[in-house]
Tab-separated table of C-alpha atoms in Angstrom:
chain	number	residue	atom	x	y	z
E	1	GLU	CA	-15.259	-58.106	-119.722
E	2	ILE	CA	-16.208	-54.476	-120.919
E	3	LEU	CA	-15.113	-54.898	-124.301
E	4	GLY	CA	-16.478	-58.451	-124.384
E	5	HIS	CA	-20.649	-56.014	-123.590
E	6	ILE	CA	-19.595	-53.996	-125.736
E	7	ARG	CA	-18.737	-56.496	-129.103
E	8	ARG	CA	-21.674	-58.002	-128.121
E	9	ALA	CA	-24.175	-54.914	-128.464
E	10	LEU	CA	-22.081	-53.700	-131.475
E	11	GLY	CA	-22.800	-57.040	-133.168
E	12	ARG	CA	-26.491	-57.037	-132.230
E	13	ASN	CA	-26.781	-56.370	-136.472
E	14	GLY	CA	-24.788	-57.880	-138.050
E	15	PRO	CA	-25.097	-60.523	-140.597
E	16	LEU	CA	-25.619	-63.620	-137.938
E	17	ALA	CA	-27.879	-61.611	-136.225
E	18	GLY	CA	-30.638	-64.653	-134.950
E	19	ARG	CA	-28.768	-67.562	-136.498
E	20	ARG	CA	-27.375	-70.095	-134.048
E	21	VAL	CA	-23.132	-70.752	-134.317
E	22	VAL	CA	-22.124	-73.747	-132.554
E	23	VAL	CA	-18.761	-74.232	-132.757
E	24	THR	CA	-16.319	-76.615	-131.024
E	25	ALA	CA	-13.051	-76.173	-129.883
E	26	GLY	CA	-9.578	-77.810	-127.576
E	27	PRO	CA	-8.411	-81.436	-127.640
E	28	THR	CA	-10.191	-84.296	-125.695
E	29	TYR	CA	-8.557	-86.541	-123.930
E	30	GLU	CA	-9.202	-90.648	-123.861
E	31	PRO	CA	-8.314	-92.081	-120.289
E	32	ILE	CA	-5.918	-95.074	-120.060
E	33	ASP	CA	-6.419	-95.318	-116.454
E	34	PRO	CA	-7.876	-92.408	-113.543
E	35	VAL	CA	-4.687	-90.504	-114.090
E	36	ARG	CA	-3.405	-90.896	-117.860
E	37	PHE	CA	-4.500	-90.105	-120.728
E	38	ILE	CA	-4.313	-89.837	-124.847
E	39	GLY	CA	-4.553	-86.493	-126.027
E	40	ASN	CA	-3.897	-84.292	-128.848
E	41	ARG	CA	-1.992	-80.427	-129.402
E	42	SER	CA	-4.549	-78.114	-129.311
E	43	SER	CA	-4.995	-75.153	-127.443
E	44	GLY	CA	-8.169	-74.112	-128.325
E	45	LYS	CA	-7.125	-70.964	-129.266
E	46	GLN	CA	-8.605	-70.815	-133.201
E	47	GLY	CA	-11.661	-72.511	-132.045
E	48	PHE	CA	-12.165	-70.136	-129.400
E	49	ALA	CA	-11.600	-66.848	-131.644
E	50	LEU	CA	-14.160	-68.245	-133.945
E	51	ALA	CA	-16.537	-67.953	-130.986
E	52	GLN	CA	-15.805	-64.332	-131.082
E	53	ALA	CA	-16.103	-63.498	-134.891
E	54	ALA	CA	-19.320	-65.333	-134.720
E	55	LEU	CA	-20.605	-63.231	-131.347
E	56	ASP	CA	-19.005	-60.125	-133.279
E	57	ARG	CA	-21.189	-60.974	-136.207
E	58	GLY	CA	-24.098	-60.840	-133.429
E	59	ALA	CA	-24.805	-64.976	-134.163
E	60	GLU	CA	-25.808	-67.236	-130.934
E	61	VAL	CA	-22.933	-69.226	-130.052
E	62	VAL	CA	-22.667	-72.481	-128.528
E	63	LEU	CA	-18.998	-73.363	-127.621
E	64	ILE	CA	-18.213	-76.950	-126.731
E	65	ALA	CA	-14.725	-77.530	-125.061
E	66	GLY	CA	-12.427	-79.701	-124.542
E	67	PRO	CA	-9.982	-79.267	-121.228
E	68	VAL	CA	-8.457	-76.231	-122.163
E	69	ALA	CA	-6.855	-73.067	-120.219
E	70	LEU	CA	-8.827	-70.112	-122.381
E	71	GLU	CA	-11.306	-67.368	-120.899
E	72	THR	CA	-15.161	-68.176	-122.259
E	73	PRO	CA	-15.893	-65.581	-124.884
E	74	ILE	CA	-18.423	-63.033	-123.003
E	75	GLY	CA	-21.933	-63.750	-124.075
E	76	ALA	CA	-20.786	-66.895	-125.361
E	77	ARG	CA	-23.168	-71.011	-123.790
E	78	ARG	CA	-19.812	-72.823	-123.128
E	79	ILE	CA	-20.344	-76.682	-122.821
E	80	ASP	CA	-17.260	-78.345	-120.978
E	81	VAL	CA	-16.483	-81.883	-121.787
E	82	GLY	CA	-13.584	-84.001	-121.998
E	83	THR	CA	-14.034	-87.413	-124.456
E	84	ALA	CA	-14.391	-87.612	-127.650
E	85	ALA	CA	-18.209	-89.310	-126.618
E	86	GLU	CA	-18.649	-86.773	-124.392
E	87	MET	CA	-18.207	-83.746	-126.807
E	88	ALA	CA	-20.087	-86.246	-129.821
E	89	GLU	CA	-23.214	-86.146	-127.110
E	90	ALA	CA	-22.467	-82.333	-127.141
E	91	VAL	CA	-22.700	-81.647	-130.779
E	92	TRP	CA	-25.181	-84.038	-131.692
E	93	ARG	CA	-27.839	-82.459	-129.445
E	94	GLU	CA	-26.714	-78.587	-130.400
E	95	ALA	CA	-26.551	-79.374	-133.336
E	96	GLU	CA	-30.203	-79.923	-134.661
E	97	ALA	CA	-30.894	-76.582	-133.613
E	98	ALA	CA	-27.826	-75.025	-135.273
E	99	ASP	CA	-27.629	-72.792	-138.363
E	100	VAL	CA	-23.894	-73.208	-138.254
E	101	LEU	CA	-21.427	-76.210	-137.142
E	102	LEU	CA	-18.291	-75.112	-136.885
E	103	MET	CA	-15.981	-78.386	-135.951
E	104	ALA	CA	-12.859	-76.568	-134.661
E	105	ALA	CA	-11.997	-78.710	-131.942
E	106	ALA	CA	-8.811	-80.991	-132.073
E	107	VAL	CA	-11.383	-84.757	-131.451
E	108	ALA	CA	-9.101	-87.790	-130.488
E	109	ASP	CA	-9.833	-90.809	-133.425
E	110	TYR	CA	-8.244	-92.949	-131.377
E	111	ARG	CA	-9.290	-94.347	-127.114
E	112	PRO	CA	-7.922	-96.829	-125.122
E	113	ALA	CA	-10.047	-99.962	-126.015
E	114	GLN	CA	-10.660	-99.920	-122.007
E	115	SER	CA	-10.006	-97.588	-119.313
E	116	ARG	CA	-8.980	-98.676	-116.059
E	117	PRO	CA	-10.875	-97.911	-113.131
E	118	PHE	CA	-7.042	-98.038	-110.443
E	119	LYS	CA	-4.213	-96.695	-111.561
E	120	ILE	CA	-1.442	-98.508	-113.585
E	121	LYS	CA	1.349	-99.466	-111.755
E	122	ARG	CA	5.257	-99.287	-113.216
E	123	GLY	CA	6.062	-102.390	-115.184
E	124	GLU	CA	8.223	-103.893	-117.935
E	125	GLY	CA	5.868	-102.995	-120.413
E	126	LEU	CA	2.529	-102.952	-121.157
E	127	THR	CA	-0.013	-102.878	-124.793
E	128	LEU	CA	-2.480	-100.342	-125.265
E	129	GLU	CA	-5.357	-101.403	-127.754
E	130	LEU	CA	-6.903	-98.127	-129.247
E	131	ILE	CA	-10.146	-98.204	-131.130
E	132	PRO	CA	-11.626	-95.503	-133.318
E	133	THR	CA	-13.595	-93.013	-131.320
E	134	VAL	CA	-17.005	-92.031	-132.365
E	135	ASP	CA	-17.244	-91.029	-135.551
E	136	ILE	CA	-19.387	-86.930	-134.800
E	137	LEU	CA	-18.913	-85.408	-138.611
E	138	ALA	CA	-21.234	-89.028	-139.642
E	139	GLY	CA	-23.765	-88.230	-136.899
E	140	VAL	CA	-24.263	-84.710	-137.733
E	141	ALA	CA	-24.856	-85.633	-141.329
E	142	ALA	CA	-27.079	-88.407	-140.649
E	143	ARG	CA	-29.402	-84.978	-138.394
E	144	ARG	CA	-28.946	-83.147	-140.872
E	145	ALA	CA	-30.119	-85.047	-143.609
E	146	SER	CA	-33.646	-85.687	-141.533
E	147	ALA	CA	-33.833	-82.050	-139.328
E	148	GLY	CA	-32.534	-79.898	-142.465
E	149	LYS	CA	-29.545	-79.028	-139.980
E	150	PRO	CA	-26.733	-77.444	-139.512
E	151	HIS	CA	-27.166	-75.445	-143.132
E	152	VAL	CA	-23.427	-75.043	-142.582
E	153	ILE	CA	-20.407	-77.470	-141.817
E	154	VAL	CA	-17.729	-76.070	-141.815
E	155	GLY	CA	-14.656	-79.185	-140.728
E	156	PHE	CA	-10.841	-78.637	-139.800
E	157	ALA	CA	-8.301	-80.792	-141.127
E	158	ALA	CA	-5.204	-80.781	-139.168
E	159	GLU	CA	-2.569	-82.504	-141.333
E	160	THR	CA	0.881	-83.653	-141.537
E	161	ARG	CA	1.888	-83.943	-144.892
E	162	ASP	CA	-0.903	-84.220	-148.499
E	163	LEU	CA	-2.191	-81.223	-146.810
E	164	LEU	CA	-4.721	-80.753	-150.121
E	165	GLU	CA	-5.359	-85.225	-150.936
E	166	ASN	CA	-6.453	-84.685	-146.985
E	167	ALA	CA	-8.344	-82.603	-146.565
E	168	GLN	CA	-10.720	-82.912	-150.022
E	169	ALA	CA	-10.922	-86.796	-149.031
E	170	LYS	CA	-11.802	-85.783	-145.918
E	171	LEU	CA	-14.420	-82.676	-147.502
E	172	GLN	CA	-16.679	-85.128	-149.931
E	173	ALA	CA	-16.367	-88.664	-147.294
E	174	LYS	CA	-17.907	-86.275	-144.158
E	175	GLY	CA	-20.306	-84.031	-146.951
E	176	LEU	CA	-18.264	-80.779	-145.532
E	177	ASP	CA	-20.004	-77.150	-147.253
E	178	LEU	CA	-16.197	-75.834	-145.911
E	179	ILE	CA	-12.990	-77.203	-144.414
E	180	VAL	CA	-10.300	-75.489	-142.891
E	181	ALA	CA	-6.880	-77.001	-143.795
E	182	ASN	CA	-3.319	-76.374	-142.083
E	183	ASP	CA	0.054	-78.659	-142.154
E	184	VAL	CA	0.360	-78.379	-138.395
E	185	THR	CA	4.320	-78.634	-139.118
E	186	GLU	CA	4.825	-75.203	-140.733
E	187	PRO	CA	6.350	-73.054	-138.845
E	188	GLY	CA	3.727	-69.885	-137.344
E	189	ALA	CA	1.106	-72.484	-137.416
E	190	GLY	CA	-1.197	-74.953	-135.395
E	191	PHE	CA	-0.895	-75.748	-132.062
E	192	ALA	CA	-0.276	-73.355	-128.919
E	193	VAL	CA	1.099	-70.322	-131.395
E	194	ASP	CA	-1.466	-67.647	-131.942
E	195	THR	CA	-0.700	-67.631	-135.842
E	196	ASN	CA	-2.045	-69.798	-138.347
E	197	ARG	CA	-1.887	-70.844	-142.055
E	198	VAL	CA	-4.541	-72.222	-143.304
E	199	THR	CA	-6.527	-73.297	-146.991
E	200	LEU	CA	-10.182	-72.950	-147.123
E	201	ILE	CA	-11.384	-75.288	-149.504
E	202	ASP	CA	-15.041	-75.989	-150.492
E	203	ALA	CA	-17.708	-78.093	-151.503
E	204	ARG	CA	-17.632	-77.153	-155.416
E	205	GLY	CA	-13.540	-77.358	-154.997
E	206	ARG	CA	-12.615	-74.213	-154.675
E	207	ILE	CA	-9.667	-73.610	-152.848
E	208	GLU	CA	-8.116	-70.421	-151.371
E	209	PRO	CA	-4.795	-70.537	-149.640
E	210	LEU	CA	-4.572	-67.599	-146.780
E	211	PRO	CA	-1.117	-66.225	-145.683
E	212	LEU	CA	0.104	-66.465	-142.309
E	213	MET	CA	-2.436	-64.396	-140.380
E	214	SER	CA	-3.270	-63.908	-136.835
E	215	LYS	CA	-5.966	-66.952	-135.158
E	216	ALA	CA	-8.308	-64.215	-135.050
E	217	ALA	CA	-7.796	-63.276	-138.649
E	218	VAL	CA	-8.467	-66.728	-139.603
E	219	ALA	CA	-11.329	-66.842	-137.508
E	220	GLU	CA	-12.769	-63.536	-140.079
E	221	ALA	CA	-11.839	-65.394	-143.200
E	222	ILE	CA	-14.084	-68.086	-142.437
E	223	LEU	CA	-16.625	-66.182	-140.806
E	224	ASP	CA	-17.457	-64.122	-144.051
E	225	ARG	CA	-17.368	-67.607	-145.970
E	226	VAL	CA	-20.126	-68.690	-143.767
E	227	VAL	CA	-22.123	-65.565	-144.300
E	228	ALA	CA	-22.265	-66.083	-147.362
E	229	LEU	CA	-22.574	-70.062	-147.794
E	230	LEU	CA	-25.627	-69.220	-145.476
E	231	SER	CA	-27.056	-67.031	-147.971
E	232	ALA	CA	-25.881	-69.781	-150.789
E	233	THR	CA	-27.634	-72.029	-149.355
E	234	GLY	CA	-30.844	-69.755	-148.089
E	235	GLY	CA	-30.627	-71.830	-145.448
E	236	GLY	CA	-33.429	-70.537	-142.625
V	1	GLU	CA	4.646	-58.839	-110.066
V	2	ILE	CA	5.633	-55.988	-107.158
V	3	LEU	CA	4.587	-58.946	-104.506
V	4	GLY	CA	6.918	-61.419	-106.283
V	5	HIS	CA	9.832	-58.638	-105.710
V	6	ILE	CA	8.473	-57.865	-101.958
V	7	ARG	CA	8.226	-62.250	-101.475
V	8	ARG	CA	11.640	-62.454	-102.449
V	9	ALA	CA	13.536	-59.273	-100.839
V	10	LEU	CA	11.304	-60.854	-97.287
V	11	GLY	CA	13.075	-64.372	-98.044
V	12	ARG	CA	16.330	-63.096	-98.558
V	13	ASN	CA	17.315	-63.968	-94.562
V	14	GLY	CA	15.288	-66.672	-94.688
V	15	PRO	CA	15.929	-70.934	-93.723
V	16	LEU	CA	17.019	-71.441	-97.139
V	17	ALA	CA	18.804	-68.606	-97.628
V	18	GLY	CA	21.922	-70.081	-99.113
V	19	ARG	CA	20.211	-72.958	-100.453
V	20	ARG	CA	19.906	-74.359	-104.066
V	21	VAL	CA	16.186	-75.762	-104.757
V	22	VAL	CA	14.948	-77.369	-107.496
V	23	VAL	CA	11.568	-78.220	-107.738
V	24	THR	CA	9.913	-80.042	-110.623
V	25	ALA	CA	6.198	-80.008	-111.782
V	26	GLY	CA	3.512	-80.598	-113.750
V	27	PRO	CA	2.737	-83.366	-116.636
V	28	THR	CA	5.031	-85.331	-119.197
V	29	TYR	CA	3.508	-85.193	-123.204
V	30	GLU	CA	5.012	-88.530	-124.456
V	31	PRO	CA	4.276	-88.195	-128.176
V	32	ILE	CA	3.281	-90.680	-130.125
V	33	ASP	CA	2.800	-89.190	-133.400
V	34	PRO	CA	3.402	-85.039	-134.068
V	35	VAL	CA	-0.126	-84.593	-132.695
V	36	ARG	CA	-1.356	-87.283	-130.090
V	37	PHE	CA	0.773	-88.165	-127.503
V	38	ILE	CA	0.336	-89.365	-123.558
V	39	GLY	CA	-0.263	-87.260	-120.598
V	40	ASN	CA	-1.230	-87.267	-117.308
V	41	ARG	CA	-3.752	-85.226	-115.416
V	42	SER	CA	-1.705	-82.589	-113.564
V	43	SER	CA	-1.575	-79.621	-113.725
V	44	GLY	CA	1.942	-77.907	-112.502
V	45	LYS	CA	0.092	-76.410	-109.742
V	46	GLN	CA	1.080	-78.214	-106.209
V	47	GLY	CA	5.006	-77.467	-107.623
V	48	PHE	CA	4.479	-73.790	-108.491
V	49	ALA	CA	3.754	-73.612	-104.999
V	50	LEU	CA	6.445	-75.255	-103.703
V	51	ALA	CA	8.474	-73.507	-105.745
V	52	GLN	CA	7.625	-69.968	-104.509
V	53	ALA	CA	7.666	-71.820	-100.913
V	54	ALA	CA	10.714	-72.102	-101.440
V	55	LEU	CA	11.799	-68.349	-102.429
V	56	ASP	CA	9.876	-67.243	-99.281
V	57	ARG	CA	12.929	-69.572	-97.249
V	58	GLY	CA	15.367	-68.019	-99.454
V	59	ALA	CA	16.305	-70.098	-101.387
V	60	GLU	CA	17.498	-69.889	-104.722
V	61	VAL	CA	14.974	-72.097	-106.388
V	62	VAL	CA	15.425	-73.831	-110.292
V	63	LEU	CA	11.650	-74.689	-111.272
V	64	ILE	CA	11.456	-77.018	-114.133
V	65	ALA	CA	8.292	-77.400	-115.984
V	66	GLY	CA	6.250	-79.491	-117.866
V	67	PRO	CA	3.568	-78.315	-120.220
V	68	VAL	CA	1.613	-76.381	-117.824
V	69	ALA	CA	0.238	-72.547	-118.473
V	70	LEU	CA	1.266	-71.276	-115.172
V	71	GLU	CA	3.466	-67.915	-114.136
V	72	THR	CA	6.694	-68.268	-113.401
V	73	PRO	CA	7.284	-67.583	-109.589
V	74	ILE	CA	9.386	-64.488	-109.431
V	75	GLY	CA	12.620	-64.800	-108.922
V	76	ALA	CA	12.772	-68.746	-110.253
V	77	ARG	CA	14.836	-69.768	-112.899
V	78	ARG	CA	12.647	-71.774	-115.208
V	79	ILE	CA	12.972	-74.964	-117.599
V	80	ASP	CA	10.645	-75.757	-119.831
V	81	VAL	CA	10.683	-79.846	-120.516
V	82	GLY	CA	8.101	-81.808	-122.728
V	83	THR	CA	9.005	-85.611	-121.831
V	84	ALA	CA	10.218	-87.723	-119.423
V	85	ALA	CA	13.877	-87.696	-120.655
V	86	GLU	CA	14.274	-84.344	-121.163
V	87	MET	CA	12.981	-83.517	-117.787
V	88	ALA	CA	15.642	-86.497	-117.004
V	89	GLU	CA	18.054	-84.847	-118.423
V	90	ALA	CA	16.952	-81.941	-117.237
V	91	VAL	CA	16.890	-83.108	-113.432
V	92	TRP	CA	19.906	-84.883	-113.431
V	93	ARG	CA	21.889	-81.903	-114.697
V	94	GLU	CA	20.689	-79.713	-112.238
V	95	ALA	CA	20.397	-81.712	-108.916
V	96	GLU	CA	24.112	-82.381	-108.712
V	97	ALA	CA	24.765	-78.287	-107.618
V	98	ALA	CA	21.360	-78.935	-105.358
V	99	ASP	CA	20.044	-78.571	-101.444
V	100	VAL	CA	17.414	-80.138	-101.795
V	101	LEU	CA	15.091	-81.812	-103.954
V	102	LEU	CA	11.400	-81.602	-104.758
V	103	MET	CA	9.978	-83.736	-107.522
V	104	ALA	CA	6.235	-83.055	-107.930
V	105	ALA	CA	6.376	-83.207	-111.641
V	106	ALA	CA	3.322	-86.063	-112.508
V	107	VAL	CA	6.207	-88.097	-114.828
V	108	ALA	CA	4.807	-90.328	-117.472
V	109	ASP	CA	6.268	-93.909	-116.399
V	110	TYR	CA	5.048	-95.506	-120.008
V	111	ARG	CA	5.773	-94.057	-123.061
V	112	PRO	CA	5.150	-95.662	-126.868
V	113	ALA	CA	8.101	-97.231	-127.388
V	114	GLN	CA	8.040	-95.501	-131.129
V	115	SER	CA	7.359	-91.621	-131.971
V	116	ARG	CA	5.800	-92.012	-135.870
V	117	PRO	CA	7.224	-88.911	-137.529
V	118	PHE	CA	3.913	-88.357	-139.295
V	119	LYS	CA	0.267	-88.270	-138.340
V	120	ILE	CA	-1.782	-91.764	-137.922
V	121	LYS	CA	-4.425	-91.864	-140.169
V	122	ARG	CA	-7.846	-93.009	-138.233
V	123	GLY	CA	-8.279	-96.553	-139.306
V	124	GLU	CA	-9.773	-99.385	-137.010
V	125	GLY	CA	-7.856	-100.458	-135.243
V	126	LEU	CA	-4.248	-99.808	-132.807
V	127	THR	CA	-2.348	-101.864	-130.847
V	128	LEU	CA	0.139	-99.210	-128.962
V	129	GLU	CA	3.508	-101.129	-127.310
V	130	LEU	CA	4.365	-98.710	-124.583
V	131	ILE	CA	7.434	-99.868	-122.781
V	132	PRO	CA	9.068	-97.729	-119.002
V	133	THR	CA	10.537	-94.360	-119.386
V	134	VAL	CA	13.666	-93.767	-117.673
V	135	ASP	CA	13.666	-94.095	-113.677
V	136	ILE	CA	15.038	-90.232	-112.902
V	137	LEU	CA	14.653	-91.149	-108.953
V	138	ALA	CA	17.623	-93.661	-109.672
V	139	GLY	CA	19.799	-91.169	-111.505
V	140	VAL	CA	19.722	-88.872	-108.885
V	141	ALA	CA	20.112	-91.619	-106.308
V	142	ALA	CA	23.190	-92.485	-108.272
V	143	ARG	CA	24.425	-88.982	-108.078
V	144	ARG	CA	24.314	-88.546	-104.654
V	145	ALA	CA	25.798	-91.409	-103.391
V	146	SER	CA	28.997	-90.033	-105.515
V	147	ALA	CA	28.581	-86.081	-105.029
V	148	GLY	CA	27.238	-86.195	-101.772
V	149	LYS	CA	23.705	-84.001	-103.937
V	150	PRO	CA	20.780	-82.821	-103.335
V	151	HIS	CA	21.425	-83.992	-99.135
V	152	VAL	CA	17.299	-83.801	-99.285
V	153	ILE	CA	15.436	-85.572	-101.937
V	154	VAL	CA	11.307	-85.498	-101.641
V	155	GLY	CA	9.619	-87.517	-103.618
V	156	PHE	CA	5.759	-87.447	-104.686
V	157	ALA	CA	3.132	-90.108	-104.596
V	158	ALA	CA	0.109	-89.381	-107.107
V	159	GLU	CA	-2.634	-93.039	-106.163
V	160	THR	CA	-6.072	-93.899	-106.593
V	161	ARG	CA	-5.768	-97.671	-103.781
V	162	ASP	CA	-3.860	-98.664	-101.066
V	163	LEU	CA	-1.675	-95.336	-100.461
V	164	LEU	CA	0.717	-95.508	-97.697
V	165	GLU	CA	1.674	-98.843	-98.801
V	166	ASN	CA	2.573	-97.767	-102.294
V	167	ALA	CA	4.059	-94.586	-100.988
V	168	GLN	CA	6.036	-96.145	-98.819
V	169	ALA	CA	7.363	-98.307	-101.194
V	170	LYS	CA	8.006	-96.071	-103.326
V	171	LEU	CA	10.338	-93.773	-100.814
V	172	GLN	CA	12.401	-96.869	-99.805
V	173	ALA	CA	12.713	-98.245	-103.511
V	174	LYS	CA	14.140	-94.945	-103.922
V	175	GLY	CA	15.961	-93.522	-101.308
V	176	LEU	CA	13.808	-90.887	-100.572
V	177	ASP	CA	13.961	-88.701	-97.149
V	178	LEU	CA	10.386	-87.597	-97.577
V	179	ILE	CA	7.380	-88.497	-99.663
V	180	VAL	CA	4.470	-87.065	-99.794
V	181	ALA	CA	1.301	-89.164	-100.264
V	182	ASN	CA	-2.119	-88.180	-101.967
V	183	ASP	CA	-4.853	-89.888	-102.874
V	184	VAL	CA	-6.085	-88.500	-106.667
V	185	THR	CA	-9.611	-90.289	-105.859
V	186	GLU	CA	-10.490	-88.038	-102.900
V	187	PRO	CA	-12.218	-84.957	-103.215
V	188	GLY	CA	-10.362	-81.759	-102.580
V	189	ALA	CA	-7.273	-83.358	-103.419
V	190	GLY	CA	-5.194	-84.064	-106.605
V	191	PHE	CA	-5.167	-82.266	-110.135
V	192	ALA	CA	-6.477	-79.098	-111.312
V	193	VAL	CA	-8.148	-78.028	-107.644
V	194	ASP	CA	-6.422	-75.682	-105.437
V	195	THR	CA	-6.295	-77.567	-102.624
V	196	ASN	CA	-4.775	-81.497	-102.037
V	197	ARG	CA	-5.277	-83.549	-98.925
V	198	VAL	CA	-1.658	-85.505	-98.338
V	199	THR	CA	0.619	-87.389	-95.997
V	200	LEU	CA	3.877	-86.947	-95.376
V	201	ILE	CA	6.377	-90.409	-94.406
V	202	ASP	CA	9.723	-89.578	-93.767
V	203	ALA	CA	12.603	-91.952	-93.764
V	204	ARG	CA	12.492	-92.925	-89.936
V	205	GLY	CA	8.256	-94.117	-90.811
V	206	ARG	CA	7.166	-91.212	-89.408
V	207	ILE	CA	3.105	-90.696	-90.464
V	208	GLU	CA	1.958	-87.379	-90.377
V	209	PRO	CA	-1.769	-86.896	-92.291
V	210	LEU	CA	-2.175	-83.131	-92.868
V	211	PRO	CA	-6.127	-81.835	-92.959
V	212	LEU	CA	-7.283	-80.820	-96.996
V	213	MET	CA	-5.803	-77.302	-97.660
V	214	SER	CA	-4.886	-75.076	-100.040
V	215	LYS	CA	-2.068	-76.518	-102.530
V	216	ALA	CA	-0.127	-73.066	-100.895
V	217	ALA	CA	-0.491	-74.271	-97.479
V	218	VAL	CA	0.574	-78.004	-98.133
V	219	ALA	CA	3.409	-76.115	-99.843
V	220	GLU	CA	4.618	-74.189	-96.159
V	221	ALA	CA	4.756	-77.490	-94.870
V	222	ILE	CA	6.702	-79.111	-97.057
V	223	LEU	CA	9.705	-77.029	-96.395
V	224	ASP	CA	9.283	-76.379	-93.332
V	225	ARG	CA	10.106	-80.516	-93.353
V	226	VAL	CA	12.495	-79.814	-96.072
V	227	VAL	CA	14.334	-76.906	-93.470
V	228	ALA	CA	14.735	-79.450	-90.451
V	229	LEU	CA	15.465	-82.190	-92.875
V	230	LEU	CA	18.384	-79.525	-93.969
V	231	SER	CA	19.422	-79.090	-90.491
V	232	ALA	CA	19.095	-82.996	-89.348
V	233	THR	CA	21.362	-84.421	-92.167
V	234	GLY	CA	23.438	-81.359	-92.105
V	235	GLY	CA	24.163	-81.237	-95.420
V	236	GLY	CA	25.902	-78.687	-96.532
């Protein structure tokens, strides 16, 4: 805890001093009934590392977290959410006053069409109708178009094949400034582990593959790019 | 850690000295694709508390755990599993040499009929065919019929309505010696919290509601009943 306060003090004159950074982290859980849910394999570690790296650079940090078992970085304001819809509401509310939005959460793409009020009893078979969840980034883009904020939006693409193609398509479709692509099937990358291997792709098409490194180091690299993008856009 | 070793030393002459107790804990995750899964809301806390209470009474403890973020109690042999099928395999292998089986895990009842090898891309709609998972307790009952072990089998029923009826039906259908019923919709009971409110029902139909208490205290109460049942069955 002392370390957290020291980091905060050291960051006070950092390149993100006076900037508000909103970070999403972790999975969302979409309820099937009161007991069961559809989840995704996200530990939240990369998002929490991003929050810490933003704090270290002097930013005011809002951390919107799905269900994870991680300590809040000292100095961050944490908002806990469960479902994609709850995350959307929190992101949309916070994004309008944010300079930077880092969407590291592994938000569910699908949810059950209905959530049942009572536990389904064991039976012979069951068909679950899934429907797409709300498109959080589409809502953010609409708000940026009207409010001018956030200045920098960074998305994440966790893929299992066609990594660069899928990530570039998402960058363009969602109007992102930067996308962090990682192949979660690679050893040492993705969920639960403390390391990650990512490729950064920006809106000008620049592709920068980073070596295997700790999630903290990945966060540093992303925040350095964010600082550069903020200067380039002249945001604020 | 020192505390764990002291507890172990104190338990060495306890009422379960020389007994092998197998405990299951936590949820199972049934994969939809490499990223998504069907899970259930179980922290594993009640199961880990049972493992500790069995260790305190001198038992040799095997802890079969689904995906949870909890420390292994000192002295327990832990086996980590992911799916219901993996848990079934571990339970069946360990149960034949066990005096007591405590099935505290919230094993998934349903799993996707197929698990897809690649991440499903966001689209318009999706129908998920679910099929029942393997019936772990049926396999245990079959092994008890032939091998005579485990002597005492304790099941758990997490319900959202008709608690006692559902729990009694499960006790009889699965051939349990004791069932621990809890209504997970009650305040202070069920998932993630450190307290629980349960009702114990035995094979003779005796119903014992316990007050709201810590999961550690619930574990103590259950282990006391297990010790009594072991003497009564003359097991071993």
